[in-house]
Coordinates of C-alpha atoms and ligand atoms in Angstrom, one line a residue:
Chain A
M13 CA 155.6 27.5 -116.3
K14 CA 158.3 25.2 -114.9
K15 CA 158.1 21.5 -115.3
N16 CA 156.3 20.6 -112.1
E17 CA 154.3 23.8 -111.3
Y18 CA 151.1 23.0 -113.1
L19 CA 151.0 19.5 -111.6
Q20 CA 150.5 20.9 -108.1
T21 CA 147.2 22.7 -108.8
E22 CA 144.7 22.2 -106.0
S23 CA 141.9 19.8 -106.8
T24 CA 138.3 20.2 -105.6
N25 CA 135.2 18.1 -106.0
R26 CA 132.9 19.8 -108.4
T27 CA 129.1 19.5 -108.8
D28 CA 129.3 19.1 -112.6
G29 CA 130.7 15.7 -112.2
S30 CA 134.3 16.5 -113.1
L31 CA 136.8 16.2 -110.3
F32 CA 139.0 19.1 -111.2
C33 CA 138.6 22.8 -111.5
M34 CA 141.1 24.7 -113.5
E35 CA 140.5 27.9 -115.4
G36 CA 140.8 27.2 -119.1
A37 CA 141.3 23.5 -118.7
D38 CA 140.6 21.6 -121.9
R39 CA 138.2 18.9 -120.6
G40 CA 137.6 17.7 -124.1
F41 CA 141.1 16.4 -124.1
A42 CA 140.5 14.0 -121.2
K43 CA 137.3 12.8 -122.9
E44 CA 139.2 12.1 -126.1
V45 CA 141.8 10.1 -124.2
S46 CA 139.1 8.2 -122.5
Q47 CA 137.3 7.4 -125.7
R48 CA 140.5 6.1 -127.4
S49 CA 141.9 4.2 -124.4
G50 CA 138.7 3.1 -122.6
V51 CA 140.2 4.5 -119.4
I52 CA 138.5 7.0 -117.2
T53 CA 141.5 9.1 -116.3
D54 CA 139.6 11.0 -113.6
L55 CA 139.6 7.9 -111.5
C56 CA 143.3 8.4 -110.8
W57 CA 143.9 9.8 -107.3
H58 CA 147.6 10.2 -107.6
C59 CA 148.7 7.7 -105.0
K60 CA 151.8 7.3 -107.3
C61 CA 151.9 3.5 -106.9
C62 CA 152.4 3.4 -110.7
S63 CA 155.3 5.8 -110.7
G64 CA 157.0 4.0 -107.8
G65 CA 156.8 0.7 -109.6
C66 CA 157.6 1.7 -113.2
P67 CA 161.0 0.3 -114.1
F68 CA 161.7 3.2 -116.5
A69 CA 160.4 6.2 -114.5
H70 CA 164.0 7.2 -113.9
A71 CA 164.4 8.0 -117.5
M72 CA 161.1 9.8 -118.0
D73 CA 160.7 13.5 -118.0
F74 CA 157.3 13.1 -116.3
L75 CA 156.3 10.3 -114.0
P76 CA 153.4 8.1 -115.2
N77 CA 150.9 9.6 -112.7
Q78 CA 152.0 13.1 -113.8
V79 CA 151.1 12.2 -117.4
I80 CA 147.6 11.3 -116.1
R81 CA 147.5 14.5 -114.2
M82 CA 148.3 16.5 -117.3
V83 CA 145.5 14.7 -119.1
Q84 CA 143.1 15.5 -116.3
L85 CA 144.1 19.1 -116.4
G86 CA 143.8 19.2 -120.2
I87 CA 147.3 20.4 -120.8
R88 CA 147.2 18.9 -124.3
E89 CA 150.4 20.2 -125.9
Q90 CA 152.7 19.4 -123.0
V91 CA 151.5 15.9 -122.5
L92 CA 151.6 15.0 -126.2
S93 CA 155.1 16.3 -126.6
C94 CA 156.6 14.7 -123.5
G95 CA 159.1 11.9 -123.6
A96 CA 157.4 9.7 -121.0
I97 CA 154.7 8.6 -123.5
W98 CA 157.5 7.1 -125.7
L99 CA 159.6 5.6 -122.9
C100 CA 156.6 3.6 -121.6
V101 CA 157.0 0.1 -123.0
G102 CA 153.5 -1.0 -121.9
C103 CA 154.8 -3.7 -119.5
N104 CA 151.7 -3.3 -117.3
T105 CA 153.8 -3.3 -114.1
C106 CA 152.1 -0.1 -113.0
S107 CA 148.6 -1.4 -113.7
M108 CA 149.1 -4.3 -111.4
E109 CA 149.8 -1.8 -108.6
C110 CA 147.0 0.6 -109.4
P111 CA 144.2 0.6 -106.8
T112 CA 141.7 2.0 -109.3
A113 CA 142.8 -0.3 -112.2
I114 CA 143.9 2.4 -114.6
D115 CA 145.2 0.8 -117.7
M116 CA 148.3 3.0 -118.1
A117 CA 149.6 1.2 -121.1
A118 CA 146.3 1.9 -123.0
V119 CA 146.5 5.6 -122.0
M120 CA 150.1 5.9 -123.2
D121 CA 149.1 4.1 -126.5
A122 CA 146.3 6.7 -127.0
L123 CA 148.6 9.6 -126.3
R124 CA 151.3 8.5 -128.6
Q125 CA 148.8 8.0 -131.4
M126 CA 147.2 11.4 -130.8
A127 CA 150.7 13.0 -130.8
I128 CA 151.4 11.5 -134.2
E129 CA 148.0 12.4 -135.7
Q130 CA 147.9 15.9 -134.3
G131 CA 151.4 16.7 -135.5
E132 CA 152.9 17.4 -132.1
A133 CA 156.6 17.5 -131.6
I134 CA 157.8 14.0 -131.0
A135 CA 160.1 13.9 -128.0
E136 CA 161.7 10.6 -128.8
P137 CA 162.0 10.4 -132.6
D138 CA 164.3 7.4 -132.5
I139 CA 161.7 5.3 -130.7
L140 CA 159.1 6.3 -133.2
N141 CA 161.4 5.5 -136.0
F142 CA 162.0 2.1 -134.6
H143 CA 158.3 1.4 -134.3
R144 CA 157.8 2.6 -137.9
E145 CA 160.5 0.3 -139.2
V146 CA 158.9 -2.7 -137.4
I147 CA 155.6 -1.9 -139.0
N148 CA 157.1 -1.4 -142.4
S149 CA 158.7 -4.8 -142.1
I150 CA 155.2 -6.3 -141.3
Y151 CA 153.9 -4.5 -144.4
R152 CA 156.6 -6.1 -146.6
H153 CA 156.6 -9.6 -145.2
G154 CA 153.7 -10.0 -142.8
R155 CA 156.3 -10.8 -140.2
T156 CA 159.2 -8.9 -138.7
H157 CA 162.6 -9.2 -140.2
K158 CA 165.1 -8.2 -137.5
L159 CA 168.1 -7.6 -139.7
E160 CA 166.2 -5.4 -142.1
I161 CA 164.6 -3.5 -139.2
M162 CA 168.0 -2.9 -137.6
L163 CA 169.6 -1.7 -140.8
R164 CA 166.8 0.6 -141.8
Y165 CA 166.6 2.0 -138.3
K166 CA 170.3 2.7 -138.4
L167 CA 169.9 4.4 -141.8
Q168 CA 167.2 6.6 -140.4
T169 CA 168.9 7.6 -137.2
R170 CA 172.4 7.7 -138.7
K171 CA 173.8 5.9 -135.7
W172 CA 175.8 3.4 -137.7
L173 CA 178.6 2.6 -135.3
S174 CA 176.7 2.3 -132.1
D175 CA 175.9 -1.4 -131.5
M176 CA 178.0 -2.6 -134.4
N177 CA 179.6 -5.2 -132.1
T178 CA 176.2 -6.5 -130.8
G179 CA 175.0 -6.8 -134.4
L180 CA 178.1 -8.8 -135.4
R181 CA 177.9 -11.1 -132.4
M182 CA 174.3 -11.8 -133.3
M183 CA 175.2 -12.5 -136.9
S184 CA 177.9 -14.9 -135.9
K185 CA 175.4 -16.8 -133.8
R186 CA 172.9 -16.8 -136.7
K187 CA 170.5 -14.8 -134.7
L188 CA 169.9 -12.4 -137.5
D189 CA 168.6 -14.3 -140.5
L190 CA 169.5 -12.8 -143.9
R191 CA 166.2 -13.7 -145.3
P192 CA 162.8 -12.9 -143.8
S193 CA 160.3 -15.4 -142.8
K194 CA 157.2 -14.5 -144.9
V195 CA 153.5 -14.7 -145.0
T196 CA 152.3 -16.4 -148.2
H197 CA 149.0 -14.6 -148.5
I198 CA 150.6 -11.2 -148.2
A199 CA 147.6 -9.5 -150.0
A200 CA 145.6 -10.0 -146.8
I201 CA 148.2 -8.1 -144.9
R202 CA 148.4 -5.3 -147.4
R203 CA 144.6 -5.0 -147.5
M204 CA 144.6 -4.5 -143.7
F205 CA 147.1 -1.7 -144.2
R206 CA 145.0 -0.1 -147.0
Q207 CA 141.9 -0.1 -144.8
N208 CA 143.7 1.7 -142.1
P209 CA 141.7 4.9 -141.4
G210 CA 144.8 6.6 -140.2
G211 CA 146.7 5.8 -143.4
R212 CA 150.2 4.3 -143.4
P213 CA 151.6 4.9 -139.9
Chain B
M4 CA 138.3 -33.0 -128.0
N5 CA 141.7 -34.5 -127.2
N6 CA 142.2 -38.2 -126.8
L7 CA 144.0 -39.3 -123.7
N8 CA 147.4 -40.1 -125.2
T9 CA 148.1 -37.2 -127.4
L10 CA 147.0 -33.6 -127.0
Q11 CA 146.5 -31.7 -130.2
Y12 CA 147.3 -28.0 -130.4
S13 CA 147.6 -25.4 -133.1
Y14 CA 150.8 -23.6 -132.6
F15 CA 151.7 -20.0 -133.0
P16 CA 155.5 -19.5 -132.6
G17 CA 155.7 -15.7 -133.3
C18 CA 158.4 -13.9 -135.2
S19 CA 161.2 -14.2 -132.6
L20 CA 160.9 -17.9 -132.1
A21 CA 160.7 -18.4 -135.9
T22 CA 164.0 -16.6 -136.4
S23 CA 166.4 -15.2 -133.7
A24 CA 165.2 -17.6 -131.0
K25 CA 165.1 -20.9 -132.9
E26 CA 166.6 -22.7 -129.9
S27 CA 163.6 -21.7 -127.9
N28 CA 161.2 -22.9 -130.6
R29 CA 162.9 -26.2 -131.2
S30 CA 163.4 -27.0 -127.6
L31 CA 159.7 -26.2 -126.9
I32 CA 158.6 -28.5 -129.8
S33 CA 160.9 -31.3 -128.7
F34 CA 159.7 -31.1 -125.1
C35 CA 156.0 -31.1 -126.2
R36 CA 156.6 -34.1 -128.4
Q37 CA 158.2 -36.0 -125.5
Q38 CA 155.1 -35.2 -123.4
G39 CA 152.8 -36.4 -126.0
V40 CA 151.6 -33.0 -127.2
E41 CA 151.3 -32.6 -130.9
L42 CA 151.8 -29.1 -132.3
T43 CA 150.6 -28.1 -135.8
E44 CA 151.9 -24.8 -136.8
L45 CA 149.2 -22.3 -137.7
R46 CA 149.3 -22.1 -141.4
D47 CA 150.5 -18.7 -142.8
W48 CA 150.4 -17.0 -139.4
N49 CA 151.5 -13.3 -139.3
C50 CA 153.2 -11.0 -136.8
C51 CA 150.9 -10.1 -133.9
G52 CA 152.1 -6.5 -134.3
S53 CA 154.3 -6.6 -131.2
S54 CA 154.8 -3.5 -129.1
S55 CA 155.1 -1.3 -132.2
A56 CA 151.6 -1.7 -133.6
H57 CA 149.9 -1.0 -130.3
S58 CA 152.3 1.8 -129.6
I59 CA 151.5 3.8 -132.7
D60 CA 148.6 2.2 -134.7
A61 CA 145.4 1.0 -133.1
H62 CA 144.0 -0.4 -136.3
L63 CA 146.9 -2.7 -137.0
A64 CA 147.2 -3.6 -133.3
H65 CA 143.6 -5.0 -133.5
H66 CA 143.6 -6.6 -137.0
L67 CA 147.0 -8.2 -137.1
P68 CA 146.2 -10.6 -134.1
A69 CA 142.6 -11.0 -135.5
R70 CA 143.9 -12.5 -138.7
N71 CA 145.7 -15.2 -136.7
L72 CA 142.5 -15.9 -134.8
A73 CA 140.7 -16.4 -138.1
L74 CA 143.3 -18.9 -139.2
A75 CA 143.0 -21.1 -136.1
P76 CA 141.2 -24.4 -136.7
P77 CA 138.1 -24.6 -134.4
D78 CA 138.7 -28.1 -133.1
R79 CA 141.7 -27.6 -131.0
P80 CA 143.2 -25.0 -128.7
L81 CA 145.8 -22.5 -130.0
L82 CA 149.1 -22.6 -128.2
V83 CA 151.0 -19.3 -128.3
A84 CA 154.7 -19.8 -127.5
C85 CA 155.7 -16.1 -127.0
P86 CA 154.4 -14.5 -123.8
S87 CA 153.8 -11.1 -125.4
C88 CA 152.2 -12.5 -128.6
Y89 CA 150.0 -14.4 -126.2
L90 CA 148.8 -11.2 -124.5
R91 CA 148.1 -9.6 -127.9
L92 CA 146.1 -12.6 -129.2
K93 CA 144.2 -13.2 -126.1
R94 CA 143.3 -9.6 -125.6
T95 CA 142.1 -9.2 -129.2
H96 CA 140.0 -12.3 -128.8
M97 CA 138.4 -10.8 -125.6
E98 CA 137.8 -7.5 -127.3
I99 CA 136.1 -9.1 -130.3
A100 CA 134.1 -11.4 -128.1
E101 CA 132.7 -8.5 -126.2
D102 CA 131.7 -6.4 -129.1
S103 CA 129.1 -7.3 -131.7
A104 CA 130.3 -4.7 -134.2
A105 CA 133.8 -6.1 -133.9
R106 CA 132.4 -9.6 -134.5
E107 CA 130.7 -8.5 -137.7
E108 CA 133.8 -6.7 -138.9
F109 CA 135.8 -9.9 -138.2
Q110 CA 133.5 -11.9 -140.4
R111 CA 133.5 -9.3 -143.1
M112 CA 137.3 -9.2 -143.2
W113 CA 138.1 -12.8 -142.9
G114 CA 135.1 -14.5 -144.3
R115 CA 134.7 -16.6 -141.2
R116 CA 132.5 -16.5 -138.2
F117 CA 134.3 -15.4 -135.1
D118 CA 134.8 -18.3 -132.7
P119 CA 134.1 -17.0 -129.1
D120 CA 135.1 -20.4 -127.7
L121 CA 138.5 -20.7 -129.3
E122 CA 140.9 -21.5 -126.4
I123 CA 144.1 -19.5 -126.5
V124 CA 146.7 -20.9 -124.2
S125 CA 150.2 -19.9 -123.2
F126 CA 153.0 -22.4 -122.8
F127 CA 152.7 -22.0 -119.0
E128 CA 149.0 -22.8 -119.1
M129 CA 149.5 -25.9 -121.1
L130 CA 152.4 -27.1 -118.9
S131 CA 150.4 -26.4 -115.8
M132 CA 147.5 -28.4 -117.1
I133 CA 149.9 -31.4 -117.9
V134 CA 151.4 -31.1 -114.4
D135 CA 147.9 -30.9 -112.7
Q136 CA 146.7 -34.0 -114.6
G137 CA 149.8 -35.8 -113.3
R138 CA 150.9 -36.7 -116.8
L139 CA 154.2 -35.0 -116.9
K140 CA 156.7 -37.7 -117.7
G141 CA 160.4 -38.4 -117.9
L142 CA 161.7 -35.6 -115.7
S143 CA 163.9 -37.1 -113.1
G144 CA 166.8 -35.7 -111.1
R145 CA 169.0 -34.8 -114.1
L146 CA 169.3 -31.2 -113.1
N147 CA 170.4 -32.0 -109.6
G148 CA 172.0 -29.1 -107.8
L149 CA 171.6 -26.6 -110.7
R150 CA 170.9 -23.2 -109.0
F151 CA 168.7 -21.1 -111.2
A152 CA 167.1 -17.7 -111.0
P153 CA 163.5 -18.0 -112.3
Y154 CA 162.9 -14.9 -114.4
Y155 CA 159.4 -14.0 -115.5
G156 CA 159.7 -10.3 -116.5
C157 CA 156.4 -8.7 -117.4
M158 CA 154.8 -12.2 -117.9
L159 CA 153.5 -11.8 -114.4
M160 CA 151.8 -8.5 -115.4
R161 CA 148.3 -8.1 -116.9
P162 CA 146.4 -5.1 -118.0
P163 CA 143.4 -4.5 -115.7
K164 CA 141.0 -6.0 -118.2
M165 CA 142.8 -9.3 -117.9
R166 CA 143.3 -9.2 -114.2
R167 CA 141.5 -12.4 -113.5
E168 CA 143.8 -14.4 -115.8
H169 CA 146.1 -16.7 -114.1
T170 CA 149.8 -15.7 -114.4
F171 CA 151.3 -19.1 -113.4
H172 CA 153.7 -17.4 -111.1
G173 CA 155.9 -20.1 -109.5
L174 CA 155.5 -22.7 -112.2
M175 CA 159.1 -22.6 -113.3
E176 CA 160.2 -23.2 -109.7
K177 CA 157.6 -26.0 -109.2
V178 CA 158.5 -27.9 -112.3
L179 CA 162.2 -27.5 -112.3
S180 CA 162.4 -28.4 -108.6
Q181 CA 161.0 -31.8 -109.5
T182 CA 164.1 -32.3 -111.7
G183 CA 166.5 -31.5 -108.9
A184 CA 167.3 -27.9 -109.8
E185 CA 167.2 -25.3 -107.1
P186 CA 165.5 -22.0 -107.5
V187 CA 167.2 -19.1 -105.7
R188 CA 165.2 -16.3 -104.0
W189 CA 165.8 -13.0 -105.6
P190 CA 164.0 -9.7 -106.0
H191 CA 164.0 -9.1 -109.8
K192 CA 162.0 -12.0 -111.2
A193 CA 159.3 -9.6 -112.4
R194 CA 161.4 -6.7 -113.5
C195 CA 160.8 -5.7 -117.2
C196 CA 163.8 -6.3 -119.5
G197 CA 163.2 -3.1 -121.4
T198 CA 161.9 -4.6 -124.6
F199 CA 162.3 -2.2 -127.6
L200 CA 164.2 0.4 -125.5
S201 CA 167.1 -2.0 -126.0
V202 CA 167.3 -0.8 -129.6
S203 CA 166.3 2.9 -129.4
R204 CA 167.5 3.8 -125.8
P205 CA 170.1 1.1 -125.1
L206 CA 171.4 2.7 -121.9
V207 CA 168.0 2.7 -120.3
A208 CA 167.5 -1.0 -121.1
A209 CA 171.0 -1.8 -120.1
K210 CA 170.3 -0.4 -116.6
S211 CA 167.4 -2.7 -116.2
V212 CA 169.3 -5.7 -117.5
Q213 CA 172.3 -5.0 -115.3
T214 CA 170.0 -4.8 -112.2
I215 CA 168.5 -8.2 -113.2
M216 CA 171.9 -9.8 -114.0
D217 CA 173.6 -8.5 -110.8
G218 CA 170.6 -9.5 -108.7
A219 CA 170.7 -13.1 -110.0
A220 CA 174.5 -13.4 -109.6
R221 CA 174.3 -12.0 -106.1
A222 CA 171.6 -14.5 -105.2
N223 CA 174.2 -17.1 -106.2
A224 CA 172.4 -18.4 -109.2
E225 CA 174.4 -20.2 -111.9
C226 CA 171.9 -19.3 -114.6
I227 CA 168.8 -17.3 -115.3
V228 CA 165.8 -19.1 -116.7
T229 CA 163.3 -17.3 -118.9
A230 CA 160.4 -18.3 -121.2
C231 CA 160.5 -15.1 -123.3
A232 CA 162.7 -14.6 -126.4
M233 CA 162.7 -10.8 -125.9
C234 CA 163.9 -11.1 -122.3
H235 CA 166.5 -13.6 -123.4
L236 CA 167.9 -11.4 -126.1
N237 CA 168.0 -8.3 -124.0
L238 CA 169.7 -10.1 -121.1
E239 CA 172.3 -11.5 -123.5
I240 CA 173.1 -8.4 -125.5
R241 CA 172.7 -5.7 -122.8
S242 CA 174.7 -7.2 -120.0
T243 CA 178.4 -6.3 -120.2
R244 CA 179.9 -6.6 -116.8
P245 CA 182.1 -9.6 -115.9
G246 CA 180.4 -12.2 -113.8
R247 CA 177.3 -12.3 -115.9
I248 CA 175.7 -15.7 -116.0
P249 CA 174.1 -17.7 -118.8
V250 CA 170.5 -17.3 -119.7
L251 CA 168.6 -20.5 -120.6
Y252 CA 165.2 -21.0 -122.0
F253 CA 162.7 -22.8 -119.7
S254 CA 162.0 -25.2 -122.6
E255 CA 165.7 -25.9 -123.0
L256 CA 166.1 -26.9 -119.4
L257 CA 162.9 -29.0 -119.5
S258 CA 164.2 -30.8 -122.5
L259 CA 167.6 -31.5 -120.8
A260 CA 165.7 -32.6 -117.7
G261 CA 163.8 -35.1 -119.9
G262 CA 167.1 -36.4 -121.4
I263 CA 166.7 -34.7 -124.8
G264 CA 168.5 -31.8 -126.6
Q265 CA 172.1 -32.6 -125.7
G266 CA 173.3 -32.7 -129.2
E267 CA 170.9 -30.3 -130.8
G268 CA 173.2 -27.3 -131.0
W269 CA 170.7 -25.0 -129.2
F270 CA 173.4 -23.9 -126.7
R271 CA 175.9 -22.9 -129.4
R272 CA 173.5 -20.2 -130.4
H273 CA 173.6 -18.4 -127.1
L274 CA 175.6 -15.2 -126.8
I275 CA 176.6 -16.0 -123.2
D276 CA 177.9 -19.5 -123.6
P277 CA 176.0 -21.8 -121.2
R278 CA 178.0 -24.9 -122.3
P279 CA 180.7 -24.8 -119.6
L280 CA 178.0 -24.7 -117.0
L281 CA 176.0 -27.5 -118.6
R282 CA 179.1 -29.6 -118.9
R283 CA 179.9 -29.0 -115.2
H284 CA 176.5 -30.5 -114.4
H285 CA 177.1 -33.3 -116.9
L286 CA 174.1 -32.2 -118.9
I287 CA 175.9 -32.1 -122.2
A288 CA 179.1 -33.7 -123.3
Ligands
SF4_4 S1 148.6 3.9 -109.3 FE1 146.6 4.4 -110.4 S2 145.5 5.8 -109.0 FE2 147.7 5.7 -108.3 S3 148.7 7.4 -109.3 FE3 149.0 5.7 -110.6 S4 147.3 5.7 -112.1 FE4 146.7 7.0 -110.4
SF4_5 S1 153.4 0.3 -118.6 FE1 154.6 2.1 -119.0 S2 154.3 3.4 -117.2 FE2 153.6 1.4 -116.6 S3 155.3 0.5 -115.6 FE3 155.4 -0.2 -117.7 S4 156.8 1.4 -118.7 FE4 156.1 2.2 -116.7

């Protein structure tokens, strides 16, 4: 199916309480997203206010409301492997516009976490790598250490030369401290990580 | 709880203000001191998890802010300097307050009863309170004629759960106008700076930043004013075109307006040098 075809499926009001009828739709998926995010995605009526206001929609493969549409239709694999869920920065711009108060950032959080847990293809591995390096830094110090995050991120993505200049300018202005700022009682932080039901992210 | 002359707050700076944005941290503390607000840094605070924890790990996104709540002394409000840390801490506080299982878990993990009455305030909320009480002092026409573009970024946005929270839109204009500075009207005051995309998808963030920078310059502003360290960094590192203008922290300008901060070296740390502008306005030597 081409990118947009399955987003144009006719919707009908149904007596079983669900708003959409599609042969083979995986309704369990929408439920799972709702449970994790606390958002009832069926409330979205695709007015597209969110997509119109999202500052990063231009870079996304699917618009924010299309992501919701895919959840409603239960197209699990496509939505979990799309790039939009990674490009969303959770700025809440869309939620301020949404007439039904859909918490888009929470939906995107849930989808990303499901993509990782369920081993889906990650459309934006660099973005995931960056998040992992931030979290690793918190594991080590309890706080983020920008220089270390940047170096390890570069090591992961092998993009050494890009942004060299920016890094050096920041160093010269002492914006990248060589030493991390640290939590003293680091055991409390490590324990929090150990108790993580999802394991080390 | 607070006596009339000094206000006591616990203070959560957050990772950026503690490191890359020291000029924001120090100017905020200086300004508070001048206004009779005493800040006591939250002992052994940790990272709130930032965008990364809530992006990929719900457990950490909840418990990292929760530990900070557990560290906060009960007798005074907690001031959170960074706007995004503020959202994280406040939201976690709301979530725990609403859910008895979460309250029990909190107590189990941190050996302390959850305090539903802990007041968590942003810098804007605190400042607005000071203004409303008419106790803002020492700011007189020092910034006369300085044209600034007030930039709030996603600070004006709230998730639906927090919709009733005040955003303090217009506070920068209101307070800085009292010091003689002139806000320009421009369309991008609430446009997101791109946050972490600046690292992992720099071109996408650069497009946002360029729109913001060009918009401010076109509105004839001499500088952009922000209260967020993330916005500040992105605006500075992702704008490349000639004609870009300096980006100042709200707290830096408030300090200058109050006659402090001239010799503190905050402005040397900026990547877009604001010193020529500040000299032109006789704000620094
Ligand atoms: S603004 Fe809300 S209702 Fe409209 S399309 Fe977006 S999520 Fe759906
Ligand atoms: S929260 Fe995500 S989808 Fe919504 S406007 Fe921001 S980046 Fe776009």
